Amino acid sequence: MSADPNPRNDLRKQAQRWLDDDPDPASRAELQAVLDRLPASAPELADRFAGPLTFGTAGLRGPLRAGPNGMNLAVVTQAAAGLVAWLTAQGGTGPLVIGYDARTGSRAFAEQTARVATGADRPALLLPRPLPTPVLAHAVRQLGAVAGVMVTASHNPPQDNGYKVYLGSELGGELGAGAQIVPPADVDIQSAIRAVGPLANVPLGPPGQLLDDDLVAAYVRQAVEVIAPGGPRDLNVAYTPLHGVGAAVFTAVFAHAGFPTPGIVADQAEPDPKFPTVSFPNPEEPGAVNRLTALAESTGADIAIANDPDADRCAVVIRESAATTVPEPGGGTPGWRMLRGDEMGALLADHLMRRGVTGLYATTIVSSALLRAMCAARDLPYDETLTGFKWIVRAGDGSTPLVYGYEEALGYCVAPDHVRDKDGITAALTIAELAAGLKAEGRTLAGRLDELAAEFGVHRTDQLSVRVDDPRVITDAMARIRAATPATLLGQPLTESRDLLPEADVVILRSANARVVIRPSGTEPKLKAYLEVVQPVTEGDVASARHHAATAVAALRTEVATSLGV
């Protein structure tokens, strides 16, 4: 029988098959409304059925909507059934532990995952309420789970949700115990998901075991052990969870560690899936921390801290002279400046090193070269990985235990044996320990950064980030830089030009004092170019070196944008 010559009819048939199998009445009604508006709704219907969400190393992430190209109960049911089938095929024993944030649909997706697991005779343990992603990552190790699922879209826009998968030690191995999945597990799980038949045939069991607050208390106790006991605790902190789930655990950790209760931005304190006070619930976005810096200024805070909505990232804003502070995009309170991820990464590493923490220090190819220089000077092991904490926590060859890892996108792992992933709460506690210790000596985080610059040179980093509606813009830009790679950076000849295909869609360019790493974002429709200029400090004049580095990195940004055609 020949295929239907009308693509719209074929699309309608696909949609009808989906409707017949969708277990969620609300999603069925939503999709039916799209069908009822045909032919006007044909582009929207085509987008919903353009293809299934891809299950990769970040799991699933996409807009909340009916159809295979969205996050909904049908997609989650299929993903859970595929994951559970894969765990069984691998011979994995033990329970599946499931966490969720406060985004729209998160609890329902978590509960459905639990029912799919118990329907396949696998115990399911459900976290007691919406909690930070680090608590779930900790629970995988704490409870000896075969795997963990976290329902969250992290810092994505309000209309999105997502589904992260972690493995326990049995299937993840020593380095991957409690870490996010890496290839080939992601590809194999994707195949298992595609092999799931009609959803009506997926057995659903009881809702699983609801865990109590003992698990959260265990996370809090072990988080406090990340810092040294008995140190200075006099620190006034302003804090925002950005409408996410971090506040209760964050304040509990600070209280148990002996710090004063942080002041919290009142209209961002409670979880709200609409994120009404920010354009994007990401501390890095322009204007996202304006309310935080206003609170810090009005309360005389020493530092200000923001978590992203699932609290696995941490941003720190410090007080500097209003006359010397470089204005941040989106306004903000004069005299306050957010630390770049690389600045905080260096501060945390330096603090741990000076506390005598020995072992492997790691970061990614897009992060600053400063950590490499620090490790070389202090004779400590160092490694550099592809982007993402799934790689950072697997750094090295296993002979030297990882003690610290960070990525420039505000992700820090200060205690891999506690949480083998980025953890915005223990990172915040550790930076607070450092800030309180410096305050007791009449010093500041800004001053410590100057001391590091004087020792290792100013490592000025920046990022060219282009958000797109059409992914072809990214594809074309990557093709352009590969076809016409510049021979110089800031007038200096390249010392390295490296293309990481097929392992990763990354281009790396280096000269004597500059570095550029170009790649598509793995979680958002963005093209990113990571820029760095290293400016030596002469005669102790850090301010002059910073000025020259800032000028140079701005020029480098323009060069790279031109080469990419964006």
XYZ file of C-alpha atoms in Angstrom:
566
model
C 0.000 0.000 0.000
C 1.473 3.377 -0.992
C 2.216 6.080 1.578
C -0.265 8.888 2.081
C 0.811 11.700 -0.304
C -0.468 14.344 2.117
C 2.072 14.903 4.926
C -0.600 16.571 7.046
C -2.680 13.402 7.043
C 0.346 11.374 8.119
C 1.005 13.844 10.928
C -2.616 13.603 12.020
C -2.312 9.804 12.159
C 0.823 10.058 14.290
C -0.968 12.405 16.646
C -3.974 10.112 16.873
C -1.764 7.140 17.739
C -0.149 9.241 20.447
C -3.552 10.286 21.783
C -4.692 6.678 21.974
C -1.616 5.763 24.069
C -1.232 8.874 26.256
C -2.045 8.046 29.921
C -2.663 11.676 30.910
C -6.158 13.141 30.270
C -4.791 16.694 30.437
C -2.170 16.011 27.753
C -4.736 14.278 25.584
C -7.027 17.288 25.801
C -4.133 19.618 24.988
C -3.137 17.660 21.895
C -6.731 17.261 20.777
C -7.122 21.045 20.877
C -4.129 21.351 18.543
C -5.701 18.835 16.167
C -8.999 20.685 16.268
C -7.265 23.837 15.042
C -5.861 22.226 11.896
C -4.838 23.334 9.319
C -3.845 26.556 11.129
C -2.002 24.564 13.814
C -0.009 22.426 11.355
C 3.392 24.042 12.160
C 2.833 23.574 15.889
C 1.780 19.963 15.414
C 4.808 19.300 13.233
C 7.092 20.716 15.928
C 5.517 18.528 18.619
C 6.149 15.463 16.419
C 9.472 16.543 14.914
C 11.079 13.718 16.834
C 11.317 12.370 20.357
C 13.315 14.183 23.015
C 16.786 12.702 22.926
C 17.931 10.895 26.038
C 21.557 11.943 26.391
C 24.121 12.315 29.135
C 21.976 15.052 30.688
C 18.930 12.772 30.484
C 15.845 14.480 29.062
C 15.093 18.183 28.945
C 12.442 20.054 27.004
C 9.264 22.135 27.057
C 6.209 20.963 28.982
C 3.734 19.984 26.274
C 1.943 16.997 24.806
C 3.618 14.936 22.107
C 6.928 13.089 21.811
C 8.978 16.289 21.478
C 8.063 17.540 24.947
C 8.101 16.693 28.625
C 4.845 15.018 29.640
C 3.582 11.965 31.501
C 3.720 9.742 28.419
C 7.366 10.614 27.679
C 8.294 10.148 31.334
C 6.509 6.787 31.495
C 8.405 5.577 28.447
C 11.722 6.904 29.802
C 11.189 5.277 33.193
C 10.216 1.946 31.613
C 13.301 2.020 29.389
C 15.593 2.931 32.274
C 14.217 0.194 34.523
C 14.485 -2.367 31.717
C 18.111 -1.347 31.133
C 18.938 -1.620 34.840
C 17.497 -5.130 34.865
C 19.366 -6.121 31.707
C 22.617 -4.957 33.309
C 21.938 -7.147 36.320
C 21.664 -4.126 38.601
C 20.157 -4.809 42.004
C 18.938 -2.429 44.632
C 16.342 0.330 44.695
C 15.773 3.297 42.403
C 15.784 6.571 44.362
C 13.805 9.475 42.909
C 13.913 13.188 43.636
C 12.127 16.183 42.184
C 12.095 19.966 42.311
C 9.122 22.350 42.446
C 8.659 22.904 38.715
C 5.329 22.263 37.033
C 4.829 18.526 36.656
C 7.903 17.484 38.649
C 6.091 15.655 41.438
C 3.766 13.832 39.040
C 6.721 12.749 36.888
C 8.595 11.510 39.965
C 5.597 9.556 41.262
C 5.012 7.986 37.844
C 8.652 6.919 37.709
C 8.225 5.236 41.091
C 5.132 3.348 39.898
C 6.936 2.157 36.778
C 9.819 0.886 38.926
C 7.606 -0.969 41.388
C 5.552 -2.316 38.487
C 8.764 -3.992 37.334
C 9.374 -5.372 40.856
C 12.143 -2.896 41.646
C 11.918 -0.987 44.949
C 11.402 2.751 44.509
C 12.399 5.322 47.129
C 10.845 8.765 46.753
C 12.389 11.834 48.381
C 9.986 13.350 50.943
C 9.352 16.679 49.173
C 10.840 18.974 46.511
C 14.566 19.084 47.297
C 17.846 20.207 45.701
C 19.527 18.012 43.122
C 22.602 17.523 45.385
C 20.383 15.820 47.959
C 19.321 13.276 45.328
C 22.925 12.740 44.206
C 23.901 12.235 47.847
C 21.000 9.828 48.383
C 22.179 7.514 45.586
C 25.375 6.854 47.552
C 23.838 7.084 51.021
C 21.107 4.521 50.285
C 23.155 2.165 48.104
C 20.746 2.682 45.209
C 21.314 1.087 41.834
C 20.404 4.421 40.228
C 18.763 7.750 40.877
C 16.398 9.968 38.929
C 16.097 13.710 39.494
C 13.159 15.473 37.881
C 14.376 19.016 37.230
C 15.198 21.440 34.444
C 17.747 23.161 36.684
C 18.109 26.773 35.476
C 16.081 26.431 32.258
C 13.079 28.699 31.551
C 9.795 28.100 33.435
C 8.155 26.244 30.538
C 10.753 23.447 30.656
C 11.281 20.344 32.725
C 13.847 17.571 32.691
C 14.924 14.138 33.866
C 18.483 13.387 35.057
C 19.829 9.892 35.720
C 22.577 8.931 38.192
C 24.142 5.517 38.724
C 25.176 3.835 41.938
C 28.488 2.060 42.469
C 27.263 -1.282 41.134
C 26.835 0.002 37.573
C 28.699 3.301 37.786
C 31.942 1.953 39.206
C 34.133 3.672 41.786
C 34.481 6.960 39.905
C 30.867 7.035 38.737
C 29.152 6.093 41.999
C 26.480 8.741 42.491
C 27.423 10.538 39.272
C 25.448 11.327 36.142
C 25.573 8.776 33.349
C 28.128 8.889 30.523
C 28.386 6.997 27.230
C 27.692 4.276 26.409
C 25.050 4.080 29.152
C 23.092 6.995 27.674
C 22.931 5.392 24.216
C 21.968 2.028 25.659
C 19.232 3.553 27.819
C 17.982 5.480 24.790
C 17.709 2.182 22.893
C 15.824 0.602 25.790
C 13.415 3.548 25.832
C 12.736 3.173 22.111
C 12.033 -0.533 22.648
C 9.193 0.182 25.092
C 5.903 -0.875 23.527
C 2.446 0.638 24.063
C 2.283 2.502 27.351
C -0.939 0.721 28.238
C 1.197 -2.419 28.558
C 3.688 -0.851 30.989
C 2.775 -2.267 34.411
C 2.367 0.310 37.165
C 2.861 -0.722 40.760
C 2.334 0.989 44.114
C 3.787 4.463 44.702
C 6.956 3.215 46.349
C 8.412 4.135 49.725
C 8.242 7.769 50.768
C 11.484 8.611 52.546
C 11.500 10.767 55.653
C 13.610 13.725 56.715
C 16.372 11.477 58.084
C 17.836 11.472 54.594
C 17.875 15.292 54.471
C 19.367 15.409 57.965
C 22.153 13.062 56.831
C 22.914 15.361 53.902
C 23.044 18.364 56.249
C 25.334 16.618 58.766
C 27.772 15.518 56.102
C 27.667 18.902 54.373
C 28.839 20.589 57.565
C 31.819 18.214 57.695
C 33.075 19.807 54.468
C 34.476 22.748 56.450
C 36.881 22.744 59.398
C 35.313 22.905 62.867
C 35.911 25.822 65.179
C 36.834 28.459 62.601
C 35.511 32.028 62.374
C 31.773 32.218 61.748
C 31.108 35.965 61.895
C 29.685 36.566 58.425
C 26.582 38.435 57.303
C 25.194 36.633 54.238
C 22.390 37.672 51.892
C 20.862 34.762 49.967
C 18.357 33.906 47.251
C 17.182 30.500 46.005
C 15.696 32.232 42.894
C 12.211 30.764 43.512
C 13.765 27.303 43.721
C 14.066 24.581 46.338
C 17.367 25.494 47.989
C 16.354 27.735 50.895
C 15.393 25.205 53.583
C 18.469 23.001 53.129
C 20.794 25.993 52.640
C 19.702 27.659 55.889
C 19.825 24.354 57.785
C 23.403 23.737 56.655
C 24.511 27.256 57.625
C 22.799 26.974 61.001
C 24.389 23.584 61.788
C 27.772 24.974 60.771
C 27.391 27.831 63.266
C 26.900 30.734 60.857
C 24.321 33.469 61.508
C 21.003 32.963 59.733
C 21.324 34.334 56.190
C 18.957 37.078 55.074
C 16.770 35.809 52.236
C 15.239 37.804 49.384
C 11.609 37.718 50.517
C 9.848 37.544 47.156
C 12.181 34.805 45.887
C 12.272 32.683 49.044
C 9.500 30.178 48.293
C 9.450 27.739 45.374
C 7.417 29.102 42.456
C 7.426 27.297 39.093
C 6.567 30.551 37.302
C 9.759 32.305 38.496
C 7.889 35.634 38.432
C 10.718 38.037 39.357
C 13.354 36.921 36.828
C 13.501 36.634 33.055
C 15.529 33.425 33.325
C 16.024 31.558 36.636
C 19.785 31.492 36.212
C 22.114 33.606 38.380
C 24.319 34.219 35.343
C 21.552 35.962 33.396
C 21.500 39.795 33.365
C 19.447 41.198 36.227
C 18.830 37.841 37.923
C 20.535 38.858 41.183
C 19.424 42.503 41.328
C 17.107 41.833 44.263
C 19.883 39.935 46.018
C 22.385 42.768 45.751
C 19.752 45.252 46.903
C 19.160 43.107 50.001
C 22.904 42.781 50.578
C 23.360 46.539 50.414
C 20.413 47.324 52.693
C 21.467 44.771 55.334
C 25.191 45.471 55.246
C 25.969 41.933 54.121
C 29.576 40.810 53.761
C 28.778 38.614 50.743
C 25.695 37.625 48.762
C 24.973 34.104 47.525
C 22.512 32.784 44.941
C 21.617 29.212 44.084
C 19.913 28.258 40.860
C 16.442 26.672 41.255
C 17.673 23.119 41.961
C 20.617 24.427 44.033
C 23.384 22.575 42.263
C 25.000 25.856 41.160
C 26.264 28.700 43.298
C 26.874 32.360 42.472
C 28.672 34.718 44.834
C 28.441 38.498 44.745
C 31.099 40.501 46.563
C 31.375 44.074 47.734
C 33.876 46.242 45.904
C 34.407 49.969 45.608
C 31.584 51.486 43.556
C 34.205 53.557 41.757
C 36.113 50.480 40.533
C 33.331 47.962 40.041
C 32.731 47.094 36.390
C 28.959 47.483 35.765
C 27.226 44.163 35.156
C 24.592 43.718 32.419
C 21.049 44.238 33.652
C 21.857 46.926 36.189
C 22.263 45.981 39.827
C 23.439 47.691 42.977
C 26.589 49.825 42.586
C 29.537 48.494 44.566
C 28.603 44.830 44.141
C 30.042 42.445 41.561
C 29.290 38.804 40.842
C 32.360 36.613 40.847
C 32.927 34.843 37.583
C 32.796 31.085 37.848
C 36.524 30.859 37.251
C 37.232 33.380 40.025
C 35.223 31.424 42.556
C 36.688 28.179 41.243
C 40.181 29.486 41.950
C 39.232 30.858 45.385
C 37.751 27.532 46.479
C 40.709 25.544 45.144
C 43.196 27.878 46.807
C 41.307 27.643 50.095
C 41.273 23.842 50.040
C 44.953 23.724 49.120
C 45.896 26.038 51.973
C 43.805 23.865 54.307
C 46.052 20.974 53.309
C 43.578 19.058 51.142
C 45.721 16.897 48.862
C 44.601 14.840 45.905
C 43.451 15.469 42.351
C 42.164 18.913 41.350
C 40.209 19.029 38.095
C 38.346 21.376 35.796
C 37.208 21.432 32.161
C 38.642 22.514 28.846
C 36.479 25.668 28.893
C 37.580 26.806 32.353
C 40.468 29.120 33.202
C 44.086 27.972 33.048
C 44.614 29.398 36.547
C 43.882 26.118 38.343
C 46.502 24.380 36.197
C 49.058 27.054 37.176
C 48.183 26.761 40.867
C 48.538 22.985 40.858
C 51.853 23.149 39.016
C 53.249 25.680 41.480
C 52.077 23.674 44.489
C 52.986 20.246 43.121
C 49.429 18.906 43.154
C 47.872 16.530 40.592
C 45.717 18.230 37.955
C 43.421 17.040 35.199
C 41.270 18.665 32.529
C 38.124 17.085 31.099
C 35.354 17.677 28.619
C 32.588 20.002 29.758
C 30.204 18.683 32.383
C 30.375 17.256 35.865
C 29.783 13.766 34.551
C 33.358 14.043 33.236
C 34.888 16.106 36.051
C 34.037 13.518 38.718
C 35.657 10.839 36.553
C 38.864 12.866 36.096
C 42.226 11.178 36.286
C 43.050 7.510 36.010
C 41.749 6.528 39.427
C 45.171 6.333 41.048
C 44.720 9.670 42.861
C 41.342 10.455 44.432
C 39.522 13.545 43.233
C 39.256 16.142 45.998
C 37.946 19.132 44.062
C 36.423 19.895 40.694
C 34.760 22.914 39.154
C 33.422 24.273 35.871
C 33.135 27.926 34.957
C 29.326 27.753 34.732
C 29.046 28.204 38.528
C 29.411 24.502 39.302
C 31.653 23.313 42.155
C 32.319 19.970 43.820
C 34.191 20.586 47.069
C 33.600 17.114 48.567
C 33.325 14.327 45.965
C 32.830 11.685 48.661
C 29.727 13.577 49.848
C 28.161 14.494 46.497
C 29.791 13.308 43.282
C 28.308 16.134 41.280
C 28.180 19.892 41.486
C 26.687 21.060 44.777
C 25.702 24.688 45.236
C 25.098 24.316 48.967
C 28.436 22.888 50.091
C 30.166 25.294 47.699
C 28.356 28.175 49.407
C 29.335 26.889 52.843
C 32.988 26.580 51.809
C 33.156 30.080 50.342
C 31.516 31.355 53.532
C 34.226 29.644 55.582
C 36.855 31.368 53.461
C 35.135 34.765 53.633
C 34.671 34.549 57.405
C 38.321 33.634 57.895
C 39.459 36.533 55.743
C 37.075 38.916 57.542
C 38.581 37.919 60.896
C 41.957 39.015 59.506
C 40.592 42.275 58.075
C 40.776 40.928 54.528
C 38.276 40.190 51.743
C 37.601 37.828 48.872
C 38.443 40.639 46.443
C 41.785 41.101 48.156
C 42.555 37.394 47.988
C 41.841 37.454 44.235
C 44.378 40.260 43.893
C 46.944 38.184 45.788
C 46.393 35.256 43.427
C 46.703 37.594 40.441
C 49.986 38.967 41.735
C 51.318 35.420 42.072
C 49.971 33.835 38.879
C 49.005 36.763 36.629
C 45.560 38.123 35.851
C 43.510 35.396 34.189
C 40.680 37.401 32.666
C 37.859 35.259 31.311
C 34.727 36.139 29.408
C 32.123 34.393 27.322
C 30.486 35.082 24.001
C 27.076 33.442 24.318
C 24.547 33.575 21.479
C 21.025 32.283 22.137
C 19.305 31.185 18.918
C 15.853 30.177 17.755
C 17.167 28.270 14.740
C 19.809 25.602 15.582
C 21.212 25.967 12.065
C 22.803 29.227 13.197
C 24.985 27.208 15.567
C 25.773 24.553 12.959
C 26.750 27.194 10.411
C 28.970 29.054 12.892
C 30.851 25.884 13.873
C 31.335 25.023 10.182
C 32.594 28.556 9.513
C 35.260 28.486 12.244
C 36.472 25.078 11.050
C 36.637 26.156 7.412
C 38.360 29.489 8.097
C 40.273 29.103 11.357
C 42.054 32.350 12.271
C 45.850 32.224 12.257
C 46.247 34.611 15.189
C 44.593 35.714 18.426
C 45.110 39.373 19.339
C 47.893 39.552 16.772
C 49.820 36.616 18.233
C 50.275 33.423 16.183
C 48.363 30.348 17.311
C 50.315 27.850 19.363
C 47.443 25.344 19.218
C 44.478 24.737 16.945
C 42.559 21.627 17.942
C 39.259 20.169 16.740
C 37.792 17.562 19.111
C 35.392 16.009 16.584
C 34.147 13.316 16.603
C 34.561 12.954 20.376
C 33.055 16.395 21.024
C 31.838 19.347 18.946
C 34.574 21.651 20.250
C 37.233 23.843 18.660
C 40.189 25.046 20.787
C 42.505 27.899 19.798
C 45.486 29.127 21.833
C 48.219 31.713 21.507
C 50.933 32.633 24.000
C 48.591 34.672 26.209
C 45.073 33.956 24.906
C 42.720 31.013 24.631
C 39.365 30.445 22.895
C 37.132 27.365 23.232
C 34.045 27.231 21.016
C 31.178 24.774 21.385
C 27.379 24.502 21.300
C 25.721 24.398 24.724
C 24.712 20.940 25.841
C 21.546 22.067 27.623
C 20.304 25.239 25.890
C 19.975 26.567 22.311
C 23.179 28.579 22.616
C 26.519 28.892 20.873
C 29.290 29.556 23.382
C 32.833 30.813 23.012
C 34.942 30.792 26.178
C 37.638 33.461 26.164
C 40.724 33.960 28.319
C 43.612 36.405 28.365
C 46.545 36.033 30.786
C 48.200 39.333 31.744
C 51.344 39.224 33.912
C 51.477 41.598 36.879
C 54.542 43.833 36.939
C 55.825 45.684 39.986
C 52.775 44.557 41.968
C 50.384 46.715 39.901
C 47.390 44.374 39.813
C 44.953 47.160 38.896
C 46.872 48.042 35.751
C 47.151 44.383 34.751
C 43.406 43.935 35.240
C 42.719 46.965 33.051
C 44.932 45.678 30.239
C 43.416 42.182 30.498
C 39.861 43.536 30.346
C 40.700 45.587 27.253
C 42.350 42.598 25.612
C 39.503 40.177 26.306
C 36.992 42.689 24.880
C 39.050 42.840 21.699
C 39.257 39.052 21.637
C 35.482 38.844 21.958
C 35.071 41.027 18.876
C 37.601 38.953 16.915
C 35.840 35.701 17.737
C 32.355 37.044 16.972
C 33.601 38.130 13.546
C 35.174 34.740 12.864
C 31.952 32.962 13.849
C 29.765 35.357 11.875
C 27.468 36.073 14.834
